[in-house]
Amino acid sequence: MEKIVAATQNKGKIREIDEITSKLGFSVISREEAGVPEDFDTDETGTTFEENSQMKAEDIMRITGMSAVADDSGLVVDALGGEPGVYSARYAGEDHDDAANRKLVLQRMEGVPEEERTARFVCVVTLVRPDGSKTVCRGTVEGHIIEEERGENGFGYDPIFVPEGYDRTFAEMTAEEKNGISHRGNALKALEEKLGNI
Ligand code: IMP
């Protein structure tokens, strides 16, 4: 079974990646198991999700000599010209404060009418192999930004995002329900399709 190192340290994401790739004959191992120094972090200096996702996967592949999979994701709001985009994690500052990030989005969208509150979550998953070959998959989920937070589940911008076709926010859904329609779920489904065809 070919081993792949997950560049993320998020256990929930590792589980989701493992569920998909194990069906295809890969076994996902953590950075720790692969011997990546604990304090190693890729500088996310890219201006697209694709660039950041590839940089993260390539760094881990170079360090370990093994295949690596990385993801980069964020929220794209039309009325904010695509912001917060690749800056989603640090929109309100470098300290990764989800509540402050949500507050800033709601504040900047004050007065924006319902029909102009369209947005999408984007996720790009990249698998790189030591021979340099790369598989890049993008997943999205369309929706809109509501005016006040609702729901306790999830993380990040979940309490202010309602996916198309639903009247509940991601934070009002179970993890299973959200993963079934989410950008990350869709990117992983695309990866499954591409790898299944290799
Ligand atoms: P990363 O790709 O894990 O670095 O995520 C970037 C940032 O995008 C996160 O810190 C969140 O603010 C936001 N984000 C990504 N995916 C989601 C999601 O599924 N729900 C809510 N926020 C998300």
mmCIF file of C-alpha atoms and ligand atoms in Angstrom:
data_model
loop_
_atom_site.group_PDB
_atom_site.id
_atom_site.type_symbol
_atom_site.label_atom_id
_atom_site.label_comp_id
_atom_site.label_asym_id
_atom_site.label_seq_id
_atom_site.Cartn_x
_atom_site.Cartn_y
_atom_site.Cartn_z
ATOM 1 C CA MET A 1 0.000 0.000 0.000
ATOM 2 C CA GLU A 2 1.508 3.384 -0.997
ATOM 3 C CA LYS A 3 1.916 5.772 1.926
ATOM 4 C CA ILE A 4 0.894 9.442 1.636
ATOM 5 C CA VAL A 5 1.844 12.064 4.216
ATOM 6 C CA ALA A 6 -0.923 14.514 5.146
ATOM 7 C CA ALA A 7 0.455 18.068 5.282
ATOM 8 C CA THR A 8 -2.355 19.219 7.567
ATOM 9 C CA GLN A 9 -2.219 18.733 11.341
ATOM 10 C CA ASN A 10 -6.038 18.885 11.602
ATOM 11 C CA LYS A 11 -7.226 15.422 12.703
ATOM 12 C CA GLY A 12 -10.709 15.885 11.196
ATOM 13 C CA LYS A 13 -9.223 16.697 7.786
ATOM 14 C CA ILE A 14 -6.786 13.746 8.000
ATOM 15 C CA ARG A 15 -9.724 11.414 8.707
ATOM 16 C CA GLU A 16 -11.664 12.764 5.696
ATOM 17 C CA ILE A 17 -8.613 12.366 3.392
ATOM 18 C CA ASP A 18 -7.998 8.858 4.730
ATOM 19 C CA GLU A 19 -11.619 7.767 4.132
ATOM 20 C CA ILE A 20 -11.313 8.604 0.436
ATOM 21 C CA THR A 21 -7.722 7.573 -0.333
ATOM 22 C CA SER A 22 -7.784 4.274 1.603
ATOM 23 C CA LYS A 23 -10.459 3.033 -0.827
ATOM 24 C CA LEU A 24 -7.904 3.618 -3.587
ATOM 25 C CA GLY A 25 -5.116 1.663 -1.943
ATOM 26 C CA PHE A 26 -3.258 4.500 -0.195
ATOM 27 C CA SER A 27 -2.535 4.718 3.495
ATOM 28 C CA VAL A 28 -2.389 8.213 5.012
ATOM 29 C CA ILE A 29 0.182 8.905 7.703
ATOM 30 C CA SER A 30 0.633 12.040 9.814
ATOM 31 C CA ARG A 31 3.506 14.527 9.544
ATOM 32 C CA GLU A 32 4.659 13.318 12.945
ATOM 33 C CA GLU A 33 4.814 9.666 11.807
ATOM 34 C CA ALA A 34 6.753 10.774 8.726
ATOM 35 C CA GLY A 35 9.304 12.642 10.852
ATOM 36 C CA VAL A 36 8.436 16.231 9.872
ATOM 37 C CA PRO A 37 9.767 18.645 12.540
ATOM 38 C CA GLU A 38 6.862 19.791 14.727
ATOM 39 C CA ASP A 39 7.495 23.496 14.188
ATOM 40 C CA PHE A 40 7.758 23.236 10.392
ATOM 41 C CA ASP A 41 5.241 25.407 8.587
ATOM 42 C CA THR A 42 4.972 26.520 4.956
ATOM 43 C CA ASP A 43 4.694 30.293 4.461
ATOM 44 C CA GLU A 44 1.410 30.689 2.625
ATOM 45 C CA THR A 45 2.677 33.422 0.312
ATOM 46 C CA GLY A 46 0.662 32.347 -2.744
ATOM 47 C CA THR A 47 -2.130 34.478 -4.173
ATOM 48 C CA THR A 48 -4.311 31.501 -5.159
ATOM 49 C CA PHE A 49 -5.595 28.425 -3.332
ATOM 50 C CA GLU A 50 -3.825 26.301 -5.968
ATOM 51 C CA GLU A 51 -0.418 27.895 -5.271
ATOM 52 C CA ASN A 52 -0.683 27.555 -1.484
ATOM 53 C CA SER A 53 -1.961 23.988 -1.657
ATOM 54 C CA GLN A 54 0.904 22.974 -3.974
ATOM 55 C CA MET A 55 3.548 24.743 -1.877
ATOM 56 C CA LYS A 56 2.381 22.901 1.248
ATOM 57 C CA ALA A 57 2.343 19.488 -0.459
ATOM 58 C CA GLU A 58 5.738 20.023 -2.155
ATOM 59 C CA ASP A 59 7.416 21.081 1.104
ATOM 60 C CA ILE A 60 6.228 17.919 2.878
ATOM 61 C CA MET A 61 7.196 15.732 -0.089
ATOM 62 C CA ARG A 62 10.705 17.256 -0.152
ATOM 63 C CA ILE A 63 11.214 16.799 3.606
ATOM 64 C CA THR A 64 9.934 13.207 3.747
ATOM 65 C CA GLY A 65 10.760 11.874 0.272
ATOM 66 C CA MET A 66 7.232 10.428 0.227
ATOM 67 C CA SER A 67 4.037 11.359 -1.597
ATOM 68 C CA ALA A 68 2.191 14.171 0.186
ATOM 69 C CA VAL A 69 -1.317 15.585 0.148
ATOM 70 C CA ALA A 70 -2.232 19.139 1.183
ATOM 71 C CA ASP A 71 -5.302 21.325 1.069
ATOM 72 C CA ASP A 72 -5.894 25.056 1.074
ATOM 73 C CA SER A 73 -9.303 26.571 1.525
ATOM 74 C CA GLY A 74 -11.222 29.736 2.245
ATOM 75 C CA LEU A 75 -14.320 31.849 1.771
ATOM 76 C CA VAL A 76 -14.829 33.993 -1.356
ATOM 77 C CA VAL A 77 -17.439 36.766 -0.990
ATOM 78 C CA ASP A 78 -18.578 38.479 -4.220
ATOM 79 C CA ALA A 79 -19.600 41.797 -2.601
ATOM 80 C CA LEU A 80 -16.097 42.042 -1.054
ATOM 81 C CA GLY A 81 -14.327 41.567 -4.390
ATOM 82 C CA GLY A 82 -13.417 37.966 -3.527
ATOM 83 C CA GLU A 83 -12.203 38.632 0.013
ATOM 84 C CA PRO A 84 -11.275 37.108 2.423
ATOM 85 C CA GLY A 85 -10.084 34.469 -0.132
ATOM 86 C CA VAL A 86 -6.573 33.153 0.525
ATOM 87 C CA TYR A 87 -6.437 35.423 3.602
ATOM 88 C CA SER A 88 -9.454 33.690 5.225
ATOM 89 C CA ALA A 89 -7.565 32.388 8.275
ATOM 90 C CA ARG A 90 -5.970 35.772 9.037
ATOM 91 C CA TYR A 91 -8.544 38.257 7.694
ATOM 92 C CA ALA A 92 -8.796 40.236 10.946
ATOM 93 C CA GLY A 93 -5.113 39.761 11.893
ATOM 94 C CA GLU A 94 -2.378 37.169 12.203
ATOM 95 C CA ASP A 95 -3.708 35.440 15.338
ATOM 96 C CA HIS A 96 -6.283 33.225 13.534
ATOM 97 C CA ASP A 97 -9.301 34.417 15.520
ATOM 98 C CA ASP A 98 -12.412 32.922 13.845
ATOM 99 C CA ALA A 99 -14.868 35.179 15.726
ATOM 100 C CA ALA A 100 -12.981 38.349 14.761
ATOM 101 C CA ASN A 101 -12.805 37.214 11.118
ATOM 102 C CA ARG A 102 -16.576 36.618 10.980
ATOM 103 C CA LYS A 103 -17.282 39.950 12.630
ATOM 104 C CA LEU A 104 -15.157 41.761 10.042
ATOM 105 C CA VAL A 105 -16.968 40.099 7.120
ATOM 106 C CA LEU A 106 -20.400 40.992 8.594
ATOM 107 C CA GLN A 107 -19.265 44.554 9.271
ATOM 108 C CA ARG A 108 -17.935 45.056 5.723
ATOM 109 C CA MET A 109 -21.210 43.673 4.344
ATOM 110 C CA GLU A 110 -23.516 45.928 6.304
ATOM 111 C CA GLY A 111 -26.189 47.329 3.994
ATOM 112 C CA VAL A 112 -25.450 44.835 1.178
ATOM 113 C CA PRO A 113 -28.851 43.586 -0.062
ATOM 114 C CA GLU A 114 -29.825 39.902 0.069
ATOM 115 C CA GLU A 115 -29.371 39.243 -3.665
ATOM 116 C CA GLU A 116 -25.796 40.580 -3.585
ATOM 117 C CA ARG A 117 -24.677 38.500 -0.595
ATOM 118 C CA THR A 118 -23.510 35.539 -2.721
ATOM 119 C CA ALA A 119 -20.364 33.662 -1.677
ATOM 120 C CA ARG A 120 -18.637 30.291 -1.957
ATOM 121 C CA PHE A 121 -16.216 28.166 -0.016
ATOM 122 C CA VAL A 122 -13.306 26.895 -2.117
ATOM 123 C CA CYS A 123 -10.921 24.028 -1.360
ATOM 124 C CA VAL A 124 -7.953 22.872 -3.446
ATOM 125 C CA VAL A 125 -6.404 19.496 -2.643
ATOM 126 C CA THR A 126 -3.002 18.642 -4.150
ATOM 127 C CA LEU A 127 -1.256 15.270 -4.200
ATOM 128 C CA VAL A 128 2.416 15.334 -5.198
ATOM 129 C CA ARG A 129 4.625 12.326 -5.733
ATOM 130 C CA PRO A 130 8.422 12.067 -5.400
ATOM 131 C CA ASP A 131 8.684 11.682 -9.203
ATOM 132 C CA GLY A 132 7.266 15.216 -9.487
ATOM 133 C CA SER A 133 3.809 14.211 -10.741
ATOM 134 C CA LYS A 134 0.948 16.247 -9.347
ATOM 135 C CA THR A 135 -2.813 15.851 -9.021
ATOM 136 C CA VAL A 136 -4.684 19.103 -8.255
ATOM 137 C CA CYS A 137 -8.430 19.124 -7.479
ATOM 138 C CA ARG A 138 -10.741 22.051 -6.711
ATOM 139 C CA GLY A 139 -14.052 21.771 -4.886
ATOM 140 C CA THR A 140 -16.549 24.551 -4.183
ATOM 141 C CA VAL A 141 -19.900 25.062 -2.490
ATOM 142 C CA GLU A 142 -22.096 28.041 -3.420
ATOM 143 C CA GLY A 143 -24.180 29.926 -0.872
ATOM 144 C CA HIS A 144 -24.774 33.301 0.757
ATOM 145 C CA ILE A 145 -23.703 35.311 3.782
ATOM 146 C CA ILE A 146 -26.437 36.006 6.333
ATOM 147 C CA GLU A 147 -26.604 39.139 8.519
ATOM 148 C CA GLU A 148 -26.137 37.553 11.951
ATOM 149 C CA GLU A 149 -24.349 34.414 13.142
ATOM 150 C CA ARG A 150 -26.400 31.237 13.627
ATOM 151 C CA GLY A 151 -25.366 27.805 14.954
ATOM 152 C CA GLU A 152 -22.718 26.314 17.213
ATOM 153 C CA ASN A 153 -21.125 23.540 15.113
ATOM 154 C CA GLY A 154 -18.156 23.633 12.781
ATOM 155 C CA PHE A 155 -15.505 26.347 12.732
ATOM 156 C CA GLY A 156 -14.344 29.444 10.868
ATOM 157 C CA TYR A 157 -17.052 31.118 8.805
ATOM 158 C CA ASP A 158 -19.619 28.297 9.234
ATOM 159 C CA PRO A 159 -22.081 30.379 11.366
ATOM 160 C CA ILE A 160 -22.504 33.047 8.647
ATOM 161 C CA PHE A 161 -22.683 30.804 5.535
ATOM 162 C CA VAL A 162 -25.905 29.224 4.225
ATOM 163 C CA PRO A 163 -25.310 26.782 1.324
ATOM 164 C CA GLU A 164 -27.543 27.038 -1.760
ATOM 165 C CA GLY A 165 -30.729 24.985 -1.453
ATOM 166 C CA TYR A 166 -30.720 25.080 2.381
ATOM 167 C CA ASP A 167 -32.014 27.498 5.001
ATOM 168 C CA ARG A 168 -29.552 26.468 7.717
ATOM 169 C CA THR A 169 -25.951 27.614 8.127
ATOM 170 C CA PHE A 170 -23.049 25.131 8.025
ATOM 171 C CA ALA A 171 -22.849 25.664 11.816
ATOM 172 C CA GLU A 172 -26.434 24.404 12.162
ATOM 173 C CA MET A 173 -25.606 21.123 10.357
ATOM 174 C CA THR A 174 -23.997 17.944 11.640
ATOM 175 C CA ALA A 175 -20.420 17.292 10.471
ATOM 176 C CA GLU A 176 -21.695 14.432 8.298
ATOM 177 C CA GLU A 177 -24.303 16.617 6.602
ATOM 178 C CA LYS A 178 -21.776 19.408 5.975
ATOM 179 C CA ASN A 179 -19.035 17.056 4.688
ATOM 180 C CA GLY A 180 -21.496 15.587 2.185
ATOM 181 C CA ILE A 181 -21.898 18.946 0.392
ATOM 182 C CA SER A 182 -18.810 20.927 1.411
ATOM 183 C CA HIS A 183 -15.994 22.342 -0.712
ATOM 184 C CA ARG A 184 -13.542 19.960 0.982
ATOM 185 C CA GLY A 185 -15.866 16.998 0.407
ATOM 186 C CA ASN A 186 -16.216 18.010 -3.263
ATOM 187 C CA ALA A 187 -12.436 18.426 -3.741
ATOM 188 C CA LEU A 188 -11.846 14.988 -2.217
ATOM 189 C CA LYS A 189 -14.549 13.452 -4.436
ATOM 190 C CA ALA A 190 -12.737 14.956 -7.454
ATOM 191 C CA LEU A 191 -9.444 13.482 -6.177
ATOM 192 C CA GLU A 192 -11.132 10.096 -5.809
ATOM 193 C CA GLU A 193 -12.358 10.286 -9.403
ATOM 194 C CA LYS A 194 -8.962 11.331 -10.789
ATOM 195 C CA LEU A 195 -6.968 8.747 -8.820
ATOM 196 C CA GLY A 196 -9.494 6.059 -9.620
ATOM 197 C CA ASN A 197 -8.778 6.675 -13.303
ATOM 198 C CA ILE A 198 -4.983 6.414 -13.053
HETATM 199 P P1 IMP B 1 -7.075 26.300 5.813
HETATM 200 O O1 IMP B 1 -7.161 25.912 4.399
HETATM 201 O O2 IMP B 1 -7.308 25.165 6.740
HETATM 202 O O3 IMP B 1 -5.855 27.107 6.122
HETATM 203 O O4 IMP B 1 -8.347 27.230 6.093
HETATM 204 C C1 IMP B 1 -8.335 28.597 5.814
HETATM 205 C C2 IMP B 1 -9.446 29.315 6.518
HETATM 206 O O5 IMP B 1 -10.608 29.289 5.677
HETATM 207 C C3 IMP B 1 -9.910 28.740 7.853
HETATM 208 O O6 IMP B 1 -9.163 29.239 8.905
HETATM 209 C C4 IMP B 1 -11.330 29.229 7.918
HETATM 210 O O7 IMP B 1 -11.364 30.553 8.369
HETATM 211 C C5 IMP B 1 -11.765 29.216 6.462
HETATM 212 N N1 IMP B 1 -12.446 27.938 6.135
HETATM 213 C C6 IMP B 1 -11.970 26.933 5.361
HETATM 214 N N2 IMP B 1 -12.846 25.912 5.291
HETATM 215 C C7 IMP B 1 -13.885 26.285 6.083
HETATM 216 C C8 IMP B 1 -15.101 25.623 6.446
HETATM 217 O O8 IMP B 1 -15.403 24.479 6.063
HETATM 218 N N3 IMP B 1 -15.900 26.323 7.275
HETATM 219 C C9 IMP B 1 -15.616 27.555 7.747
HETATM 220 N N4 IMP B 1 -14.512 28.195 7.451
HETATM 221 C C10 IMP B 1 -13.631 27.578 6.627
#
